[in-house]
CSV table of C-alpha atoms in Angstrom, one decimal:
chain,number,residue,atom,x,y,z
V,1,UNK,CA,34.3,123.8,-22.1
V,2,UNK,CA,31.4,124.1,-24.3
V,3,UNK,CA,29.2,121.0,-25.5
V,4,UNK,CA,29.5,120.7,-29.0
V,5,UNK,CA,26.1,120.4,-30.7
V,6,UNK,CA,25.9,118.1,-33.5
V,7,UNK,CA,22.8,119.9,-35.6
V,8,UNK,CA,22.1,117.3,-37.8
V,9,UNK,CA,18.4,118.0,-38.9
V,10,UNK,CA,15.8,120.5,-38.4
V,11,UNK,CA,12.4,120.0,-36.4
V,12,UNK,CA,9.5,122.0,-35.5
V,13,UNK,CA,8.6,121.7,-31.6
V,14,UNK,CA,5.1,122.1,-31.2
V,15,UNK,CA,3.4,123.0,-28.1
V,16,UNK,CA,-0.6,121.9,-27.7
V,17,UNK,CA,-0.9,123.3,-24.4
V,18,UNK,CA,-1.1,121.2,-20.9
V,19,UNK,CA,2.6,120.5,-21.1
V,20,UNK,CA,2.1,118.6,-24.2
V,21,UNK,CA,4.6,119.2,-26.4
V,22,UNK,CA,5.5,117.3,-30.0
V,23,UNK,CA,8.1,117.5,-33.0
V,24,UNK,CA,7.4,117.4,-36.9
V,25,UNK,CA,9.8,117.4,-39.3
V,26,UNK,CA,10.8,120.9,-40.6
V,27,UNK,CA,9.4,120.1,-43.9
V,28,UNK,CA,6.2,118.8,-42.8
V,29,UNK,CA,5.0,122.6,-40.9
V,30,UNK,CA,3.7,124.4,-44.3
V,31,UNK,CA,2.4,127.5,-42.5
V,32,UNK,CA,1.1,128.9,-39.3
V,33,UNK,CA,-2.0,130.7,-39.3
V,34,UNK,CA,-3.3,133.1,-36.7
V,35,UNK,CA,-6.8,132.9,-35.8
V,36,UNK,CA,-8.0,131.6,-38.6
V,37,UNK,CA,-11.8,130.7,-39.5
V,38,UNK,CA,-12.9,127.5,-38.3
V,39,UNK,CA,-15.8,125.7,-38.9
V,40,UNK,CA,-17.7,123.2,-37.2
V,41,UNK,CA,-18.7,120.1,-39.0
V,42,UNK,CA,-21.7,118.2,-37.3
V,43,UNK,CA,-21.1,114.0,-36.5
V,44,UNK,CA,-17.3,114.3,-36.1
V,45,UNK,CA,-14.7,113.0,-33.5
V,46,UNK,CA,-14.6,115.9,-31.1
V,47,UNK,CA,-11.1,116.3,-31.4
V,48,UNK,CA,-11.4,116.4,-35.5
V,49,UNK,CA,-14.5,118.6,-35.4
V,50,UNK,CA,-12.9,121.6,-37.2
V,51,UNK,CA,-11.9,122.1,-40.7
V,52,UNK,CA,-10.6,125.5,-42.2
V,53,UNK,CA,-10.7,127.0,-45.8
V,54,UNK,CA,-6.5,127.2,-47.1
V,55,UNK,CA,-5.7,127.5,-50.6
V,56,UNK,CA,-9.4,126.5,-51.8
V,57,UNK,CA,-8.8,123.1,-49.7
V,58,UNK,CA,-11.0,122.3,-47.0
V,59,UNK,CA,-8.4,121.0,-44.3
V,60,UNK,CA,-9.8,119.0,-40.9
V,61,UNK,CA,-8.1,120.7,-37.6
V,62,UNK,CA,-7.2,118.4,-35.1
V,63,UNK,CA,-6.6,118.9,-31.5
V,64,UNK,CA,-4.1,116.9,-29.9
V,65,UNK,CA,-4.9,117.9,-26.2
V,66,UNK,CA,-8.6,117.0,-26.9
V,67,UNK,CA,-7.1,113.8,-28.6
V,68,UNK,CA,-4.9,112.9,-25.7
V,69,UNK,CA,-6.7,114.0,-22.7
V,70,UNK,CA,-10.1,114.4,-23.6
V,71,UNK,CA,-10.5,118.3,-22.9
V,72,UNK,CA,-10.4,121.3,-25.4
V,73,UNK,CA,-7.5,123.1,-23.5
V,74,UNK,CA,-7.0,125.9,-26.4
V,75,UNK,CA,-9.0,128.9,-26.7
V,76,UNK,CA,-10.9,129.4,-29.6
V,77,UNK,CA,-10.6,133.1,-29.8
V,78,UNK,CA,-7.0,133.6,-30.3
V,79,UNK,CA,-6.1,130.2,-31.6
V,80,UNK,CA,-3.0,129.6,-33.5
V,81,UNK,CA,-3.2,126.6,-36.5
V,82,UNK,CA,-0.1,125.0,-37.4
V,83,UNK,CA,-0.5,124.0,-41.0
V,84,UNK,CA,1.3,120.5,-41.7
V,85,UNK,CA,2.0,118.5,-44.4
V,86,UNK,CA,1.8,114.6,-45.3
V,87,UNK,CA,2.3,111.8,-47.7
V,88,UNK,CA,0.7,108.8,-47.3
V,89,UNK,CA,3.7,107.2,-48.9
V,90,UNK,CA,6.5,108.3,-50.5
V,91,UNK,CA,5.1,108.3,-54.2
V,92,UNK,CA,1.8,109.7,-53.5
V,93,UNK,CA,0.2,112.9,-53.2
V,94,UNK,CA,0.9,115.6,-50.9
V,95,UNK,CA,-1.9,116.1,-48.2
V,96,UNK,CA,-2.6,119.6,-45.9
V,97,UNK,CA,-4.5,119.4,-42.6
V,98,UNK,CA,-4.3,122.0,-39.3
V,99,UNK,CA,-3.1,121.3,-36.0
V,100,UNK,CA,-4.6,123.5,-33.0
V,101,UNK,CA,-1.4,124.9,-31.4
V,102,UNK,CA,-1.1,126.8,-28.4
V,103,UNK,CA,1.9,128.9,-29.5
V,104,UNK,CA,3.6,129.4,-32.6
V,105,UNK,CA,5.7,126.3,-33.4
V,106,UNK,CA,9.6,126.8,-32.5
V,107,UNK,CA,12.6,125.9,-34.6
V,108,UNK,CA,14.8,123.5,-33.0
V,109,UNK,CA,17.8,121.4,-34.0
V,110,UNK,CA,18.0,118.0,-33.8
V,111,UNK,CA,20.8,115.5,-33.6
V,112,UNK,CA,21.0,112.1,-33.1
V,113,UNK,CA,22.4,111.9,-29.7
V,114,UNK,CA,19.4,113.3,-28.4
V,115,UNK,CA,17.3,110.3,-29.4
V,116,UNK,CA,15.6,108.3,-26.4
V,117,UNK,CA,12.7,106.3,-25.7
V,118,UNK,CA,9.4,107.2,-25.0
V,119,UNK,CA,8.8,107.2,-21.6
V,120,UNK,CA,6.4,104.8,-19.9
V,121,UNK,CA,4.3,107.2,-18.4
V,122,UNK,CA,3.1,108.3,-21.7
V,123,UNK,CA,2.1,105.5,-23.7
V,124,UNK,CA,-0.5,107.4,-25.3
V,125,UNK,CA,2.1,109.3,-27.4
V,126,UNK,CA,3.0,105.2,-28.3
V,127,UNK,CA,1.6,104.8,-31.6
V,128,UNK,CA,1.5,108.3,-33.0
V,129,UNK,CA,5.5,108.6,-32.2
V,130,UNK,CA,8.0,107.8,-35.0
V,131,UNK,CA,10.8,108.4,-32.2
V,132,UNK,CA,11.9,110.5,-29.4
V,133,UNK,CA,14.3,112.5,-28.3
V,134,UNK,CA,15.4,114.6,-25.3
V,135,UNK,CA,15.6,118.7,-25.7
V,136,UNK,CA,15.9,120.5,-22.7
V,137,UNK,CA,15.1,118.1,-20.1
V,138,UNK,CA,11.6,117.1,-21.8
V,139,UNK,CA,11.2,113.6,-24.0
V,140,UNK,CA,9.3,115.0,-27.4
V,141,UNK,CA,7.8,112.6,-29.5
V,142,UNK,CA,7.7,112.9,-33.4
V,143,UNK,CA,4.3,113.0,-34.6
V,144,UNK,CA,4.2,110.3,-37.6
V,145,UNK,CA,1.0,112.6,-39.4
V,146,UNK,CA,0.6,110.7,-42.0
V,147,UNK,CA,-0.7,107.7,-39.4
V,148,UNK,CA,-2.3,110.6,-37.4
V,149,UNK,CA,-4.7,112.0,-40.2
V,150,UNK,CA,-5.0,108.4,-41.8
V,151,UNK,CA,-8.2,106.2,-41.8
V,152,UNK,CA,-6.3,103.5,-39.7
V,153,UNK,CA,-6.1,105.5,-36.9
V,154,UNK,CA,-9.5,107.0,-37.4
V,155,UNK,CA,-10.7,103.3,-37.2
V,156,UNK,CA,-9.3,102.4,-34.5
V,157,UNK,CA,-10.3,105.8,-32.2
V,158,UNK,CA,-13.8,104.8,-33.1
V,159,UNK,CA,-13.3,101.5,-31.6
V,160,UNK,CA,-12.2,102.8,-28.8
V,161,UNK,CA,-15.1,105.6,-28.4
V,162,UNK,CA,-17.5,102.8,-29.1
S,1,UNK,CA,-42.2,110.3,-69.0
S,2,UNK,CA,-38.8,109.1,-67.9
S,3,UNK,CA,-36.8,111.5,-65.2
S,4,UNK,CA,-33.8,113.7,-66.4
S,5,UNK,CA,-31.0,112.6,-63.9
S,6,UNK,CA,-28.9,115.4,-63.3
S,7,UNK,CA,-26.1,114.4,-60.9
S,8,UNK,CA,-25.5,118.7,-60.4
S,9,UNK,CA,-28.6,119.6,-58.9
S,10,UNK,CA,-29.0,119.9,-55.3
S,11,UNK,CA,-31.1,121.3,-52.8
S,12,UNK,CA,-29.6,123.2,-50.2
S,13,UNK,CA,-31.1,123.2,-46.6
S,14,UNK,CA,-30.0,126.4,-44.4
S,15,UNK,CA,-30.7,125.8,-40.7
S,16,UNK,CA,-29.0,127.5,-37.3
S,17,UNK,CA,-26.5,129.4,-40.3
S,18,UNK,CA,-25.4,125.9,-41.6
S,19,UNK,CA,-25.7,124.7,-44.9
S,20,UNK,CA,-26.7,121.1,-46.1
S,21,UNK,CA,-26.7,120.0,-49.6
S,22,UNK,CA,-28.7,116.9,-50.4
S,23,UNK,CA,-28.8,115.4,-53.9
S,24,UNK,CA,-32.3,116.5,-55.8
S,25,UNK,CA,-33.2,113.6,-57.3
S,26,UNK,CA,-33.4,112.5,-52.9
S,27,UNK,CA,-35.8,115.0,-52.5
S,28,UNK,CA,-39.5,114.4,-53.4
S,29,UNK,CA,-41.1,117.9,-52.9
S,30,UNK,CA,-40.3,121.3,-51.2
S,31,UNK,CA,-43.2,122.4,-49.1
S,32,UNK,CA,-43.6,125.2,-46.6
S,33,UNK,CA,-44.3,124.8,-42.8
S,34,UNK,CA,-47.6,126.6,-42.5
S,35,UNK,CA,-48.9,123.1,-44.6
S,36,UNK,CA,-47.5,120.9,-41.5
S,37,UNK,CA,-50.1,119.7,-38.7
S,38,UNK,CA,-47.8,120.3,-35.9
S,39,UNK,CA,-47.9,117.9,-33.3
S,40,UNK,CA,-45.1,115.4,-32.0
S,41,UNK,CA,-44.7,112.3,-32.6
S,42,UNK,CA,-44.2,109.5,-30.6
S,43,UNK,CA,-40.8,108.7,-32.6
S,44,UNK,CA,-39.9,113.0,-32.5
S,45,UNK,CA,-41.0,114.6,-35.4
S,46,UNK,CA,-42.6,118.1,-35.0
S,47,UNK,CA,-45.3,117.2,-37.2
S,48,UNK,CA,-47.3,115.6,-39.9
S,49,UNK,CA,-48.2,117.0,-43.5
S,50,UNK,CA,-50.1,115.4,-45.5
S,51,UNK,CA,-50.2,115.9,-49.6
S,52,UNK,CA,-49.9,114.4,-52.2
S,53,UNK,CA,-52.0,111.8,-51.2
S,54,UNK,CA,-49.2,110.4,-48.5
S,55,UNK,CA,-48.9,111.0,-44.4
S,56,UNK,CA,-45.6,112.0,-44.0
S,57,UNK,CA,-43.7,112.7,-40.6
S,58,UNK,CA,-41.7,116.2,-40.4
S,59,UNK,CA,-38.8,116.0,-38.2
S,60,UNK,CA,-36.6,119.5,-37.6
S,61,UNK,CA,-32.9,119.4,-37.0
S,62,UNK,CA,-30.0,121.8,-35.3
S,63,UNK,CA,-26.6,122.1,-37.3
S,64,UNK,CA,-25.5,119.7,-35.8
S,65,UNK,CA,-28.0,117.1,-37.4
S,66,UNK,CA,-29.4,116.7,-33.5
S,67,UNK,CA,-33.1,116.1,-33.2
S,68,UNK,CA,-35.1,119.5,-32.2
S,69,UNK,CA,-38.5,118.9,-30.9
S,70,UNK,CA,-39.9,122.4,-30.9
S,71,UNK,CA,-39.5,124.1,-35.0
S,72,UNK,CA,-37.9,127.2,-34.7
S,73,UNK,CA,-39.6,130.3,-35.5
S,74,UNK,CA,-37.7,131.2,-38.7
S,75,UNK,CA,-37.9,127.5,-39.9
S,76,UNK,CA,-40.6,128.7,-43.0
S,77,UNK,CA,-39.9,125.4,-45.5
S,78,UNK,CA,-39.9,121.8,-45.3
S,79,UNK,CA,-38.3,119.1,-47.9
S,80,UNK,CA,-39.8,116.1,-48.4
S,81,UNK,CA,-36.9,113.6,-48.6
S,82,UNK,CA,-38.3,110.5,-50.8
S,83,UNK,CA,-38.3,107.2,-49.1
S,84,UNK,CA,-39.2,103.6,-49.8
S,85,UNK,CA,-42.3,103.6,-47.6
S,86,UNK,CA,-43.4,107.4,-47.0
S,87,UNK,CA,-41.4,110.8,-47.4
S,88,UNK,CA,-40.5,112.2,-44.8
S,89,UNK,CA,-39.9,116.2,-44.0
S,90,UNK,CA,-36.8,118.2,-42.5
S,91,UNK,CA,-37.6,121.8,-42.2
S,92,UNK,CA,-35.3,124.3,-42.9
S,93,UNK,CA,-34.8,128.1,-42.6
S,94,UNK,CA,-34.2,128.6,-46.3
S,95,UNK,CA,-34.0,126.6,-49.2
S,96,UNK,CA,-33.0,126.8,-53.0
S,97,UNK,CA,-32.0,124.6,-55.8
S,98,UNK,CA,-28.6,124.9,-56.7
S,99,UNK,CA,-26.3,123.3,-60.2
S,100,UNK,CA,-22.7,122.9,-58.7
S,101,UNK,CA,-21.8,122.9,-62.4
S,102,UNK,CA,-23.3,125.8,-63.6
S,103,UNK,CA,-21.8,127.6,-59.8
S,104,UNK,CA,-18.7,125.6,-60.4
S,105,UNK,CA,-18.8,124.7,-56.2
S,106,UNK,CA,-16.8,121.6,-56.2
S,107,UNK,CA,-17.4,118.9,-53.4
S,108,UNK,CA,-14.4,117.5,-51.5
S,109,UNK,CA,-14.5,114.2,-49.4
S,110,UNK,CA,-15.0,114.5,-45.6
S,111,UNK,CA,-11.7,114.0,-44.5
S,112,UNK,CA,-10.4,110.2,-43.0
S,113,UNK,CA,-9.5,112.2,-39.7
S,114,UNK,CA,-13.7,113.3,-39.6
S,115,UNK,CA,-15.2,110.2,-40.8
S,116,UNK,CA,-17.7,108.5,-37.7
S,117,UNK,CA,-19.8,105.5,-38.6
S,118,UNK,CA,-23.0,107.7,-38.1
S,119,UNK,CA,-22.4,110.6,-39.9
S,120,UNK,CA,-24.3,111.1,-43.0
S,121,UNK,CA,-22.1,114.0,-44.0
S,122,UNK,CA,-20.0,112.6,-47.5
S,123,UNK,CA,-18.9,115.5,-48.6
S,124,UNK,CA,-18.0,119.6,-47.6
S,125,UNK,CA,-17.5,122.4,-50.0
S,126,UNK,CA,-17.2,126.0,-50.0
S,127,UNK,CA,-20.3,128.0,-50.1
S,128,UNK,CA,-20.1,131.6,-50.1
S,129,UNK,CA,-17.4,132.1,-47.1
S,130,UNK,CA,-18.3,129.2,-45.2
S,131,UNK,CA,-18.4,125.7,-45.7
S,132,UNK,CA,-21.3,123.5,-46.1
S,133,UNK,CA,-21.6,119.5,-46.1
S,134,UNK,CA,-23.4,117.4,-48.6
S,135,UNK,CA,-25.0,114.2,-47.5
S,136,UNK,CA,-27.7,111.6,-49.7
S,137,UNK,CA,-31.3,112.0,-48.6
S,138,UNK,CA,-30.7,108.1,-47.7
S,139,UNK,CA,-27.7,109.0,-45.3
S,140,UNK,CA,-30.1,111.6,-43.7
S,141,UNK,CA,-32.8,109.5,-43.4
S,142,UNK,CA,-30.4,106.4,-41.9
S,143,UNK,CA,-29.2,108.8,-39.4
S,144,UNK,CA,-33.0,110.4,-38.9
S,145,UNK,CA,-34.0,106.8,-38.0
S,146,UNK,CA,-30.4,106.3,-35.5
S,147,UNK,CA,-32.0,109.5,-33.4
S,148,UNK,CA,-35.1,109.4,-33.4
S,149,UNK,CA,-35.7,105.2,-31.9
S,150,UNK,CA,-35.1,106.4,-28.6
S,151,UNK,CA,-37.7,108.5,-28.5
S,152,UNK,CA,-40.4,105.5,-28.5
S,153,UNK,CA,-39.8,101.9,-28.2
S,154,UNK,CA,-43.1,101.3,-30.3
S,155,UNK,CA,-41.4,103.3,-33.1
S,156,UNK,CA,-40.2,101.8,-36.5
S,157,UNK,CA,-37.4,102.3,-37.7
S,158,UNK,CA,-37.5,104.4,-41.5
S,159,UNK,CA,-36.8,102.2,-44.1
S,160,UNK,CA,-34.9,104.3,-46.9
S,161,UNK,CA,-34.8,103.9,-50.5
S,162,UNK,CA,-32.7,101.7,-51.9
S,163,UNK,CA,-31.1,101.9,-55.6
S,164,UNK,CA,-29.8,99.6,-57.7
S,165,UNK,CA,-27.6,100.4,-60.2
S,166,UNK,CA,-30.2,99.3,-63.1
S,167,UNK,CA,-32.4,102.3,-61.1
């Protein structure tokens, strides 16, 4: 008997390299970009130390593996930038920014039955995750970017560098 | 003879390939190196010049807005950055005056993600294929003064200019 899939919504899975792996909404990947120009801005977080030029907007490029585990896992040379968009809230302004990815985000179905919790060995996922679910034996988080690129998180990973 | 302030005008500072754009009406004087008495300072600086009837200390930076204690060889200019007590000088490979108006360049905010309590940088914007960051001659000096203590526990720390907004 085949399992019956209930494909209730459409995600991104995004894959930062080291095993880590993260969803976004399907709406909320804009474009992938191969390679693109990056430049370094001086006095920055070193995992936000990138922005590139897209549609005359300068965009910040973060890297999550530096983010979660401290080390720049992606090579520059042949890096792939996810593109994703974000609104602050619901009635406000649409806002770009890159995400350093180590392959080209995959298009996956989601469905409700899938949903799970975050498991404990990976509280660092904890506040950045809107929810989880379980896709091919692997818990994914869903990245909540507009908390990821906001000032409240920037805040608080300064207090914690400090 | 009262100062035109144009909030356009800004000097831009090329060092290591970067660019850095600092308002003009920060910037006392452009000057070139060959007028600097190089010898370090207790407190970093590569050197002093002395004109316009002031001492001032000159202080070269990497891209990065790090301290360099040796001036590169192509570092030929010098601004003077005003300050409450003395100007002080960050070379440069190249300078120029540049009207974001009049180049229609259009500063955009340093993003949340990028902010750091001790970055001076306010502002990036695209400048001829890459992009540059604009900071006030008072954020570069505040940060000049957050390097450059360790270098001497003797040494002062720069007081900067401060405005009011009757200035």
């Amino acid at each position: 008997m085949t399992e019956e899939v209930a494909k209730n919504s459409r995600a991104w899975l995004l894959d930062f390299g080291r095993g880590l792996q993260a969803a976004v909404g399907h709406h909320e990947m804009w474009q992938v970009l191969i390679s693109p120009v990056l430049f370094e801005v001086p006095c920055t977080l070193t995992y936000c130390s990138e922005v590139l030029v897209f549609q005359d907007r300068i965009l910040p490029v973060l890297d999550m593996s530096n983010l979660l585990e401290g080390e720049k896992t992606i090579p520059v040379t042949s890096s792939v930038v996810g593109i994703a968009i974000y609104q602050d809230e619901p009635t406000h302004p649409i806002h770009y920014a890159g995400l350093h990815l180590a392959t080209r985000p995959q298009s996956i179905y989601v469905s409700d039955n899938q949903a799970c919790d975050l498991p404990a060995h990976q509280p660092d996922w904890e506040p950045l995750a809107l929810s989880c679910f379980f896709h091919k034996g692997r818990t994914i988080p869903i990245i909540e970017l507009a908390y990821l690129f906001s000032e409240e998180f920037n805040t608080k990973m300064l207090q914690i560098k400090k | 003879m009262t100062e035109i302030h144009n909030p356009h005008l800004y000097v831009l500072m090329v060092f290591d390939g970067g660019y850095l754009f600092v308002p003009q009406d920060d910037v006392h004087s452009v000057e070139i190196i060959a007028d600097v008495q190089i010898t370090r300072t207790d407190m970093g600086a590569v050197g002093w010049f002395f004109g316009h009837g002031l001492e001032s200390q000159v202080f070269c930076l990497a891209y990065d807005l790090s301290l360099l204690v040796d001036v590169p060889e192509n570092h030929e200019y010098f601004i003077l950055l005003k300050s409450e007590e003395q100007p002080l000088g960050i070379t440069c490979q190249e300078v120029e005056n540049i009207n974001f108006k009049q180049r229609h360049l259009y500063p955009q905010k340093l993003p949340k993600a990028m902010k750091t309590l001790e970055s001076p940088i306010t502002h990036l914007l695209i400048y001829q294929d890459k992009v540059a960051c604009v900071c006030s001659g008072t954020a570069l000096i505040k940060h000049l003064s957050s390097i450059v203590s360790p270098f001497s526990s003797a040494s002062k720390p720069i007081k900067t200019e401060t405005k009011t907004e009757n200035d």
